[in-house]
């Protein structure tokens, strides 16, 4: 028996240059649906930061004046970051699955084609689960965190299920904004690592599961490299969901599986060669 079957989806190859180019970004809210999605994300982020005592900006500014006090008050240790990442990744794997499932069911009951969205959505949740499995190689959450994951999954799955039935566009925008936060968090982790605040990570190697999945080249398999790959994935989800949120949910084809006549012109792809931090506008791709 083969112990590790091939992954369901091959990960596209990211180059070093591409993953270094990923930046924090924000898509301005324009419609009511955007504001609802953004409001939800801002609220969730505040609650999450409060619950976990995570105050990055405070920590950095106090750290400059009094490192010892900052450490005592807000220190994000390697373990704290890992547990936070594990929790967030366990939540992040939900929306793609729910959206993919609902579009699958919709296609069957309406006896209509799906226009290719399902695959991209399921692939996203697979990718998030790979993030989770990777972090689980580095830390194991205690019973309290496991209970939190269980509770969050129960609530979030059902909330997403109902919300996606009501307004899939708002849900994609919501995920777009969620991924903006994910890019921000991983950018901060990389900054903390570079600033010497996470010494255990400095010499740490990426686990084998990650090396295989992202096809990390030799000599580029440190924890820092891994965080760059994961951040790039989040930036891709940010682009995909902001793009899907711009489309006609019922009639437009999935631009990520469409074929393009002029391949020399930037167009949506599975990789990050033409990454669009705020998504593709409908008029440019349909
Ligand atoms: Fe993720
Ligand atoms: Fe993500």
PDB file of C-alpha atoms and ligand atoms in Angstrom:
ATOM      1  CA  UNK A   1       0.000   0.000   0.000  1.00  0.00           C
ATOM      2  CA  UNK A   2       1.250   3.492  -0.793  1.00  0.00           C
ATOM      3  CA  UNK A   3       1.409   5.466   2.425  1.00  0.00           C
ATOM      4  CA  UNK A   4       1.068   8.934   0.957  1.00  0.00           C
ATOM      5  CA  UNK A   5      -1.131   9.043  -2.123  1.00  0.00           C
ATOM      6  CA  UNK A   6      -0.532  11.798  -4.637  1.00  0.00           C
ATOM      7  CA  UNK A   7      -2.223  15.069  -3.688  1.00  0.00           C
ATOM      8  CA  UNK A   8      -5.647  15.669  -5.148  1.00  0.00           C
ATOM      9  CA  UNK A   9      -4.406  18.899  -6.694  1.00  0.00           C
ATOM     10  CA  UNK A  10      -0.860  19.588  -7.796  1.00  0.00           C
ATOM     11  CA  UNK A  11       0.303  22.890  -6.423  1.00  0.00           C
ATOM     12  CA  UNK A  12       1.441  25.385  -9.082  1.00  0.00           C
ATOM     13  CA  UNK A  13       5.137  26.252  -8.872  1.00  0.00           C
ATOM     14  CA  UNK A  14       5.879  29.648  -7.346  1.00  0.00           C
ATOM     15  CA  UNK A  15       9.254  31.244  -7.998  1.00  0.00           C
ATOM     16  CA  UNK A  16      11.304  32.966  -5.327  1.00  0.00           C
ATOM     17  CA  UNK A  17      10.823  36.282  -7.063  1.00  0.00           C
ATOM     18  CA  UNK A  18       7.045  35.831  -7.147  1.00  0.00           C
ATOM     19  CA  UNK A  19       6.646  34.954  -3.467  1.00  0.00           C
ATOM     20  CA  UNK A  20       8.833  37.874  -2.435  1.00  0.00           C
ATOM     21  CA  UNK A  21       6.649  40.270  -4.387  1.00  0.00           C
ATOM     22  CA  UNK A  22       3.453  39.531  -2.417  1.00  0.00           C
ATOM     23  CA  UNK A  23       2.216  42.598  -0.567  1.00  0.00           C
ATOM     24  CA  UNK A  24      -0.444  43.578   1.911  1.00  0.00           C
ATOM     25  CA  UNK A  25      -3.422  45.081   0.050  1.00  0.00           C
ATOM     26  CA  UNK A  26      -6.982  46.237   0.522  1.00  0.00           C
ATOM     27  CA  UNK A  27      -9.848  46.379  -1.924  1.00  0.00           C
ATOM     28  CA  UNK A  28     -11.975  49.393  -1.246  1.00  0.00           C
ATOM     29  CA  UNK A  29     -15.587  48.585  -0.382  1.00  0.00           C
ATOM     30  CA  UNK A  30     -17.930  50.017  -3.023  1.00  0.00           C
ATOM     31  CA  UNK A  31     -21.307  48.348  -2.653  1.00  0.00           C
ATOM     32  CA  UNK A  32     -23.532  47.513   0.287  1.00  0.00           C
ATOM     33  CA  UNK A  33     -22.565  43.900  -0.069  1.00  0.00           C
ATOM     34  CA  UNK A  34     -18.865  44.888   0.188  1.00  0.00           C
ATOM     35  CA  UNK A  35     -19.533  46.882   3.362  1.00  0.00           C
ATOM     36  CA  UNK A  36     -21.385  43.982   4.968  1.00  0.00           C
ATOM     37  CA  UNK A  37     -18.502  41.628   4.163  1.00  0.00           C
ATOM     38  CA  UNK A  38     -15.870  44.094   5.405  1.00  0.00           C
ATOM     39  CA  UNK A  39     -17.812  44.833   8.588  1.00  0.00           C
ATOM     40  CA  UNK A  40     -18.016  41.122   9.373  1.00  0.00           C
ATOM     41  CA  UNK A  41     -14.284  40.651   8.873  1.00  0.00           C
ATOM     42  CA  UNK A  42     -13.343  43.691  10.982  1.00  0.00           C
ATOM     43  CA  UNK A  43     -15.573  42.416  13.798  1.00  0.00           C
ATOM     44  CA  UNK A  44     -14.212  38.878  13.614  1.00  0.00           C
ATOM     45  CA  UNK A  45     -10.604  40.101  13.583  1.00  0.00           C
ATOM     46  CA  UNK A  46     -11.195  42.286  16.649  1.00  0.00           C
ATOM     47  CA  UNK A  47     -12.846  39.447  18.561  1.00  0.00           C
ATOM     48  CA  UNK A  48     -10.105  37.010  17.552  1.00  0.00           C
ATOM     49  CA  UNK A  49      -7.298  39.401  18.562  1.00  0.00           C
ATOM     50  CA  UNK A  50      -9.006  40.146  21.863  1.00  0.00           C
ATOM     51  CA  UNK A  51      -9.542  36.474  22.624  1.00  0.00           C
ATOM     52  CA  UNK A  52      -5.920  35.615  21.913  1.00  0.00           C
ATOM     53  CA  UNK A  53      -4.342  38.803  23.319  1.00  0.00           C
ATOM     54  CA  UNK A  54      -2.700  39.538  19.980  1.00  0.00           C
ATOM     55  CA  UNK A  55      -1.794  43.202  19.497  1.00  0.00           C
ATOM     56  CA  UNK A  56       0.914  43.408  16.909  1.00  0.00           C
ATOM     57  CA  UNK A  57       1.211  47.168  16.506  1.00  0.00           C
ATOM     58  CA  UNK A  58       1.189  47.774  20.261  1.00  0.00           C
ATOM     59  CA  UNK A  59       3.769  45.060  20.740  1.00  0.00           C
ATOM     60  CA  UNK A  60       6.140  46.482  18.139  1.00  0.00           C
ATOM     61  CA  UNK A  61       5.896  50.083  19.357  1.00  0.00           C
ATOM     62  CA  UNK A  62       6.302  49.156  23.035  1.00  0.00           C
ATOM     63  CA  UNK A  63       9.101  46.774  22.039  1.00  0.00           C
ATOM     64  CA  UNK A  64      11.100  49.666  20.625  1.00  0.00           C
ATOM     65  CA  UNK A  65      10.942  51.512  23.928  1.00  0.00           C
ATOM     66  CA  UNK A  66      11.006  48.668  26.412  1.00  0.00           C
ATOM     67  CA  UNK A  67      11.524  45.176  24.945  1.00  0.00           C
ATOM     68  CA  UNK A  68      11.134  43.414  28.291  1.00  0.00           C
ATOM     69  CA  UNK A  69       7.763  45.000  29.021  1.00  0.00           C
ATOM     70  CA  UNK A  70       6.559  44.306  25.478  1.00  0.00           C
ATOM     71  CA  UNK A  71       7.577  40.695  25.860  1.00  0.00           C
ATOM     72  CA  UNK A  72       5.747  40.326  29.099  1.00  0.00           C
ATOM     73  CA  UNK A  73       2.606  41.989  27.864  1.00  0.00           C
ATOM     74  CA  UNK A  74       2.151  40.957  24.254  1.00  0.00           C
ATOM     75  CA  UNK A  75       4.866  38.489  23.286  1.00  0.00           C
ATOM     76  CA  UNK A  76       3.842  36.347  20.355  1.00  0.00           C
ATOM     77  CA  UNK A  77       6.001  33.301  20.760  1.00  0.00           C
ATOM     78  CA  UNK A  78       6.567  30.691  18.080  1.00  0.00           C
ATOM     79  CA  UNK A  79       4.000  28.454  19.749  1.00  0.00           C
ATOM     80  CA  UNK A  80       1.395  31.187  20.072  1.00  0.00           C
ATOM     81  CA  UNK A  81       1.710  31.996  16.382  1.00  0.00           C
ATOM     82  CA  UNK A  82       1.489  28.316  15.436  1.00  0.00           C
ATOM     83  CA  UNK A  83      -1.631  27.736  17.500  1.00  0.00           C
ATOM     84  CA  UNK A  84      -3.207  30.891  16.064  1.00  0.00           C
ATOM     85  CA  UNK A  85      -2.336  29.737  12.546  1.00  0.00           C
ATOM     86  CA  UNK A  86      -3.764  26.282  13.228  1.00  0.00           C
ATOM     87  CA  UNK A  87      -7.038  27.741  14.451  1.00  0.00           C
ATOM     88  CA  UNK A  88      -7.338  30.175  11.546  1.00  0.00           C
ATOM     89  CA  UNK A  89      -6.439  27.586   8.918  1.00  0.00           C
ATOM     90  CA  UNK A  90      -9.036  25.213  10.328  1.00  0.00           C
ATOM     91  CA  UNK A  91     -11.603  27.959   9.724  1.00  0.00           C
ATOM     92  CA  UNK A  92     -10.182  28.992   6.338  1.00  0.00           C
ATOM     93  CA  UNK A  93     -10.764  25.536   4.888  1.00  0.00           C
ATOM     94  CA  UNK A  94     -14.526  25.859   5.277  1.00  0.00           C
ATOM     95  CA  UNK A  95     -15.826  28.464   2.738  1.00  0.00           C
ATOM     96  CA  UNK A  96     -14.382  26.850  -0.409  1.00  0.00           C
ATOM     97  CA  UNK A  97     -15.911  23.529   0.529  1.00  0.00           C
ATOM     98  CA  UNK A  98     -19.320  25.043   1.317  1.00  0.00           C
ATOM     99  CA  UNK A  99     -19.354  27.113  -1.873  1.00  0.00           C
ATOM    100  CA  UNK A 100     -18.187  24.156  -3.965  1.00  0.00           C
ATOM    101  CA  UNK A 101     -20.761  21.881  -2.351  1.00  0.00           C
ATOM    102  CA  UNK A 102     -23.615  24.328  -2.897  1.00  0.00           C
ATOM    103  CA  UNK A 103     -22.693  24.932  -6.530  1.00  0.00           C
ATOM    104  CA  UNK A 104     -22.443  21.167  -7.040  1.00  0.00           C
ATOM    105  CA  UNK A 105     -25.917  20.653  -5.576  1.00  0.00           C
ATOM    106  CA  UNK A 106     -27.272  23.616  -7.534  1.00  0.00           C
ATOM    107  CA  UNK A 107     -25.929  22.229 -10.795  1.00  0.00           C
ATOM    108  CA  UNK A 108     -27.591  18.884 -10.157  1.00  0.00           C
ATOM    109  CA  UNK A 109     -30.986  20.123  -9.018  1.00  0.00           C
ATOM    110  CA  UNK A 110     -31.251  22.788 -11.738  1.00  0.00           C
ATOM    111  CA  UNK A 111     -29.801  20.347 -14.285  1.00  0.00           C
ATOM    112  CA  UNK A 112     -27.364  22.957 -15.479  1.00  0.00           C
ATOM    113  CA  UNK A 113     -23.618  23.157 -15.956  1.00  0.00           C
ATOM    114  CA  UNK A 114     -21.632  24.959 -13.272  1.00  0.00           C
ATOM    115  CA  UNK A 115     -19.292  26.990 -15.532  1.00  0.00           C
ATOM    116  CA  UNK A 116     -16.220  25.507 -13.875  1.00  0.00           C
ATOM    117  CA  UNK A 117     -16.312  27.170 -10.462  1.00  0.00           C
ATOM    118  CA  UNK A 118     -16.570  24.057  -8.295  1.00  0.00           C
ATOM    119  CA  UNK A 119     -13.066  22.788  -8.895  1.00  0.00           C
ATOM    120  CA  UNK A 120     -11.340  26.058  -7.983  1.00  0.00           C
ATOM    121  CA  UNK A 121     -13.411  26.339  -4.801  1.00  0.00           C
ATOM    122  CA  UNK A 122     -12.666  22.808  -3.637  1.00  0.00           C
ATOM    123  CA  UNK A 123      -9.006  23.235  -4.519  1.00  0.00           C
ATOM    124  CA  UNK A 124      -8.894  26.290  -2.278  1.00  0.00           C
ATOM    125  CA  UNK A 125     -10.198  24.363   0.714  1.00  0.00           C
ATOM    126  CA  UNK A 126      -7.723  21.570  -0.013  1.00  0.00           C
ATOM    127  CA  UNK A 127      -4.926  24.139  -0.049  1.00  0.00           C
ATOM    128  CA  UNK A 128      -6.074  25.531   3.310  1.00  0.00           C
ATOM    129  CA  UNK A 129      -6.129  22.036   4.775  1.00  0.00           C
ATOM    130  CA  UNK A 130      -2.540  21.573   3.586  1.00  0.00           C
ATOM    131  CA  UNK A 131      -1.636  24.768   5.469  1.00  0.00           C
ATOM    132  CA  UNK A 132      -3.264  23.278   8.551  1.00  0.00           C
ATOM    133  CA  UNK A 133      -1.521  19.904   8.188  1.00  0.00           C
ATOM    134  CA  UNK A 134       1.816  21.659   7.718  1.00  0.00           C
ATOM    135  CA  UNK A 135       1.455  23.690  10.919  1.00  0.00           C
ATOM    136  CA  UNK A 136       0.335  20.568  12.769  1.00  0.00           C
ATOM    137  CA  UNK A 137       3.772  19.084  12.073  1.00  0.00           C
ATOM    138  CA  UNK A 138       5.220  21.897  14.193  1.00  0.00           C
ATOM    139  CA  UNK A 139       2.794  22.193  17.110  1.00  0.00           C
ATOM    140  CA  UNK A 140      -0.006  20.184  18.587  1.00  0.00           C
ATOM    141  CA  UNK A 141      -2.903  22.144  20.064  1.00  0.00           C
ATOM    142  CA  UNK A 142      -4.141  21.342  23.560  1.00  0.00           C
ATOM    143  CA  UNK A 143      -7.681  20.216  24.465  1.00  0.00           C
ATOM    144  CA  UNK A 144      -8.968  23.789  24.816  1.00  0.00           C
ATOM    145  CA  UNK A 145      -7.895  24.792  21.323  1.00  0.00           C
ATOM    146  CA  UNK A 146      -9.300  21.563  19.894  1.00  0.00           C
ATOM    147  CA  UNK A 147     -12.619  22.423  21.471  1.00  0.00           C
ATOM    148  CA  UNK A 148     -12.435  25.927  19.991  1.00  0.00           C
ATOM    149  CA  UNK A 149     -11.798  24.432  16.538  1.00  0.00           C
ATOM    150  CA  UNK A 150     -14.779  22.115  16.952  1.00  0.00           C
ATOM    151  CA  UNK A 151     -17.055  24.960  18.064  1.00  0.00           C
ATOM    152  CA  UNK A 152     -15.835  27.337  15.370  1.00  0.00           C
ATOM    153  CA  UNK A 153     -16.338  24.736  12.668  1.00  0.00           C
ATOM    154  CA  UNK A 154     -19.871  24.014  13.814  1.00  0.00           C
ATOM    155  CA  UNK A 155     -20.818  27.669  13.853  1.00  0.00           C
ATOM    156  CA  UNK A 156     -18.880  28.797  10.803  1.00  0.00           C
ATOM    157  CA  UNK A 157     -19.924  25.950   8.503  1.00  0.00           C
ATOM    158  CA  UNK A 158     -23.603  26.600   9.160  1.00  0.00           C
ATOM    159  CA  UNK A 159     -23.267  30.380   8.957  1.00  0.00           C
ATOM    160  CA  UNK A 160     -21.434  30.044   5.643  1.00  0.00           C
ATOM    161  CA  UNK A 161     -24.013  27.563   4.347  1.00  0.00           C
ATOM    162  CA  UNK A 162     -26.932  29.921   4.983  1.00  0.00           C
ATOM    163  CA  UNK A 163     -25.027  33.021   3.857  1.00  0.00           C
ATOM    164  CA  UNK A 164     -23.945  31.430   0.590  1.00  0.00           C
ATOM    165  CA  UNK A 165     -27.526  30.521  -0.214  1.00  0.00           C
ATOM    166  CA  UNK A 166     -28.560  34.128   0.403  1.00  0.00           C
ATOM    167  CA  UNK A 167     -25.677  35.994  -1.239  1.00  0.00           C
ATOM    168  CA  UNK A 168     -22.754  34.116  -2.776  1.00  0.00           C
ATOM    169  CA  UNK A 169     -21.262  37.399  -3.970  1.00  0.00           C
ATOM    170  CA  UNK A 170     -21.060  38.753  -0.416  1.00  0.00           C
ATOM    171  CA  UNK A 171     -19.491  35.480   0.708  1.00  0.00           C
ATOM    172  CA  UNK A 172     -16.729  35.687  -1.913  1.00  0.00           C
ATOM    173  CA  UNK A 173     -16.066  39.283  -0.936  1.00  0.00           C
ATOM    174  CA  UNK A 174     -15.982  38.188   2.714  1.00  0.00           C
ATOM    175  CA  UNK A 175     -13.347  35.560   1.896  1.00  0.00           C
ATOM    176  CA  UNK A 176     -11.434  38.163  -0.150  1.00  0.00           C
ATOM    177  CA  UNK A 177     -11.279  40.393   2.936  1.00  0.00           C
ATOM    178  CA  UNK A 178     -10.460  37.424   5.183  1.00  0.00           C
ATOM    179  CA  UNK A 179      -7.501  36.646   2.952  1.00  0.00           C
ATOM    180  CA  UNK A 180      -6.354  40.273   3.135  1.00  0.00           C
ATOM    181  CA  UNK A 181      -6.058  39.693   6.886  1.00  0.00           C
ATOM    182  CA  UNK A 182      -4.282  36.380   6.342  1.00  0.00           C
ATOM    183  CA  UNK A 183      -1.659  38.073   4.140  1.00  0.00           C
ATOM    184  CA  UNK A 184      -1.244  40.724   6.839  1.00  0.00           C
ATOM    185  CA  UNK A 185      -0.777  38.142   9.608  1.00  0.00           C
ATOM    186  CA  UNK A 186       1.821  36.127   7.673  1.00  0.00           C
ATOM    187  CA  UNK A 187       3.623  39.329   6.698  1.00  0.00           C
ATOM    188  CA  UNK A 188       3.867  40.178  10.401  1.00  0.00           C
ATOM    189  CA  UNK A 189       5.132  36.717  11.252  1.00  0.00           C
ATOM    190  CA  UNK A 190       7.865  37.115   8.641  1.00  0.00           C
ATOM    191  CA  UNK A 191       8.696  40.588   9.998  1.00  0.00           C
ATOM    192  CA  UNK A 192       8.890  39.256  13.576  1.00  0.00           C
ATOM    193  CA  UNK A 193      11.126  36.440  12.385  1.00  0.00           C
ATOM    194  CA  UNK A 194      13.416  38.880  10.563  1.00  0.00           C
ATOM    195  CA  UNK A 195      13.531  41.143  13.627  1.00  0.00           C
ATOM    196  CA  UNK A 196      14.824  38.267  15.767  1.00  0.00           C
ATOM    197  CA  UNK A 197      11.683  37.952  17.870  1.00  0.00           C
ATOM    198  CA  UNK A 198      11.138  34.289  16.929  1.00  0.00           C
ATOM    199  CA  UNK A 199      14.564  32.683  17.458  1.00  0.00           C
ATOM    200  CA  UNK A 200      13.273  29.088  17.320  1.00  0.00           C
ATOM    201  CA  UNK A 201      12.092  29.633  13.771  1.00  0.00           C
ATOM    202  CA  UNK A 202      15.391  31.028  12.564  1.00  0.00           C
ATOM    203  CA  UNK A 203      17.043  27.679  12.030  1.00  0.00           C
ATOM    204  CA  UNK A 204      13.905  25.633  11.560  1.00  0.00           C
ATOM    205  CA  UNK A 205      13.407  23.600   8.397  1.00  0.00           C
ATOM    206  CA  UNK A 206      10.047  23.182   6.660  1.00  0.00           C
ATOM    207  CA  UNK A 207       8.453  19.755   7.273  1.00  0.00           C
ATOM    208  CA  UNK A 208       8.574  17.146   4.498  1.00  0.00           C
ATOM    209  CA  UNK A 209       4.851  17.458   3.777  1.00  0.00           C
ATOM    210  CA  UNK A 210       5.437  21.115   2.865  1.00  0.00           C
ATOM    211  CA  UNK A 211       8.555  20.443   0.785  1.00  0.00           C
ATOM    212  CA  UNK A 212       6.599  17.893  -1.259  1.00  0.00           C
ATOM    213  CA  UNK A 213       3.443  19.956  -1.608  1.00  0.00           C
ATOM    214  CA  UNK A 214       4.984  23.289  -2.634  1.00  0.00           C
ATOM    215  CA  UNK A 215       7.919  21.570  -4.368  1.00  0.00           C
ATOM    216  CA  UNK A 216      10.277  23.749  -2.364  1.00  0.00           C
ATOM    217  CA  UNK A 217      13.672  23.849  -4.059  1.00  0.00           C
ATOM    218  CA  UNK A 218      16.780  22.686  -2.196  1.00  0.00           C
ATOM    219  CA  UNK A 219      18.389  25.429  -0.174  1.00  0.00           C
ATOM    220  CA  UNK A 220      15.021  27.199   0.078  1.00  0.00           C
ATOM    221  CA  UNK A 221      13.314  25.066   2.674  1.00  0.00           C
ATOM    222  CA  UNK A 222      13.457  27.109   5.859  1.00  0.00           C
ATOM    223  CA  UNK A 223      10.542  28.191   8.028  1.00  0.00           C
ATOM    224  CA  UNK A 224      10.869  31.650   6.487  1.00  0.00           C
ATOM    225  CA  UNK A 225      10.562  30.203   2.977  1.00  0.00           C
ATOM    226  CA  UNK A 226       7.536  28.220   4.086  1.00  0.00           C
ATOM    227  CA  UNK A 227       5.823  31.340   5.440  1.00  0.00           C
ATOM    228  CA  UNK A 228       6.472  33.047   2.112  1.00  0.00           C
ATOM    229  CA  UNK A 229       4.810  30.180   0.226  1.00  0.00           C
ATOM    230  CA  UNK A 230       1.804  30.139   2.520  1.00  0.00           C
ATOM    231  CA  UNK A 231       1.446  33.912   2.332  1.00  0.00           C
ATOM    232  CA  UNK A 232       1.517  33.663  -1.470  1.00  0.00           C
ATOM    233  CA  UNK A 233      -1.323  31.110  -1.331  1.00  0.00           C
ATOM    234  CA  UNK A 234      -3.346  33.507   0.803  1.00  0.00           C
ATOM    235  CA  UNK A 235      -2.667  36.291  -1.672  1.00  0.00           C
ATOM    236  CA  UNK A 236      -3.937  33.978  -4.408  1.00  0.00           C
ATOM    237  CA  UNK A 237      -7.130  33.240  -2.462  1.00  0.00           C
ATOM    238  CA  UNK A 238      -7.520  36.992  -1.946  1.00  0.00           C
ATOM    239  CA  UNK A 239      -7.337  37.527  -5.705  1.00  0.00           C
ATOM    240  CA  UNK A 240      -9.591  34.578  -6.594  1.00  0.00           C
ATOM    241  CA  UNK A 241     -12.340  35.496  -4.158  1.00  0.00           C
ATOM    242  CA  UNK A 242     -12.315  39.199  -4.930  1.00  0.00           C
ATOM    243  CA  UNK A 243     -12.531  38.236  -8.616  1.00  0.00           C
ATOM    244  CA  UNK A 244     -15.379  35.766  -8.087  1.00  0.00           C
ATOM    245  CA  UNK A 245     -17.129  38.439  -6.035  1.00  0.00           C
ATOM    246  CA  UNK A 246     -17.000  40.718  -9.108  1.00  0.00           C
ATOM    247  CA  UNK A 247     -18.692  38.213 -11.419  1.00  0.00           C
ATOM    248  CA  UNK A 248     -22.248  37.286 -12.308  1.00  0.00           C
ATOM    249  CA  UNK A 249     -22.616  34.309  -9.990  1.00  0.00           C
ATOM    250  CA  UNK A 250     -25.080  32.476 -12.209  1.00  0.00           C
ATOM    251  CA  UNK A 251     -23.790  32.990 -15.725  1.00  0.00           C
ATOM    252  CA  UNK A 252     -20.089  33.844 -15.808  1.00  0.00           C
ATOM    253  CA  UNK A 253     -17.490  31.149 -16.419  1.00  0.00           C
ATOM    254  CA  UNK A 254     -14.688  30.614 -13.905  1.00  0.00           C
ATOM    255  CA  UNK A 255     -11.848  32.757 -15.288  1.00  0.00           C
ATOM    256  CA  UNK A 256      -9.281  30.476 -13.599  1.00  0.00           C
ATOM    257  CA  UNK A 257     -10.093  27.519 -15.822  1.00  0.00           C
ATOM    258  CA  UNK A 258     -10.896  29.471 -18.980  1.00  0.00           C
ATOM    259  CA  UNK A 259      -8.581  29.502 -21.974  1.00  0.00           C
ATOM    260  CA  UNK A 260      -7.199  32.796 -23.183  1.00  0.00           C
ATOM    261  CA  UNK A 261      -6.595  33.666 -26.797  1.00  0.00           C
ATOM    262  CA  UNK A 262      -3.794  36.130 -26.201  1.00  0.00           C
ATOM    263  CA  UNK A 263      -1.438  34.499 -23.729  1.00  0.00           C
ATOM    264  CA  UNK A 264       1.031  37.364 -23.848  1.00  0.00           C
ATOM    265  CA  UNK A 265      -1.504  39.622 -22.126  1.00  0.00           C
ATOM    266  CA  UNK A 266      -1.868  39.270 -18.317  1.00  0.00           C
ATOM    267  CA  UNK A 267      -4.862  37.062 -17.512  1.00  0.00           C
ATOM    268  CA  UNK A 268      -6.107  34.982 -14.560  1.00  0.00           C
ATOM    269  CA  UNK A 269      -4.055  31.807 -14.010  1.00  0.00           C
ATOM    270  CA  UNK A 270      -3.648  29.193 -11.284  1.00  0.00           C
ATOM    271  CA  UNK A 271      -0.216  30.526 -10.396  1.00  0.00           C
ATOM    272  CA  UNK A 272       0.851  33.964  -9.191  1.00  0.00           C
ATOM    273  CA  UNK A 273       2.616  35.298 -12.268  1.00  0.00           C
ATOM    274  CA  UNK A 274      -0.098  37.930 -12.771  1.00  0.00           C
ATOM    275  CA  UNK A 275      -1.250  38.281  -9.165  1.00  0.00           C
ATOM    276  CA  UNK A 276      -3.943  40.953  -8.755  1.00  0.00           C
ATOM    277  CA  UNK A 277      -4.126  41.967  -5.080  1.00  0.00           C
ATOM    278  CA  UNK A 278      -7.655  43.374  -5.373  1.00  0.00           C
ATOM    279  CA  UNK A 279      -8.961  40.855  -7.913  1.00  0.00           C
ATOM    280  CA  UNK A 280      -9.729  41.102 -11.629  1.00  0.00           C
ATOM    281  CA  UNK A 281     -12.529  43.422 -12.695  1.00  0.00           C
ATOM    282  CA  UNK A 282     -15.294  41.723 -14.643  1.00  0.00           C
ATOM    283  CA  UNK A 283     -14.938  43.998 -17.692  1.00  0.00           C
ATOM    284  CA  UNK A 284     -11.294  42.962 -18.109  1.00  0.00           C
ATOM    285  CA  UNK A 285     -11.846  39.234 -18.238  1.00  0.00           C
ATOM    286  CA  UNK A 286     -15.368  38.326 -19.375  1.00  0.00           C
TER     287      UNK A 286
HETATM  288 FE1  LIG B   1      -4.311  29.334   4.691  1.00  0.00          FE
HETATM  289 FE1  LIG B   2      -6.452  31.408   2.534  1.00  0.00          FE
END
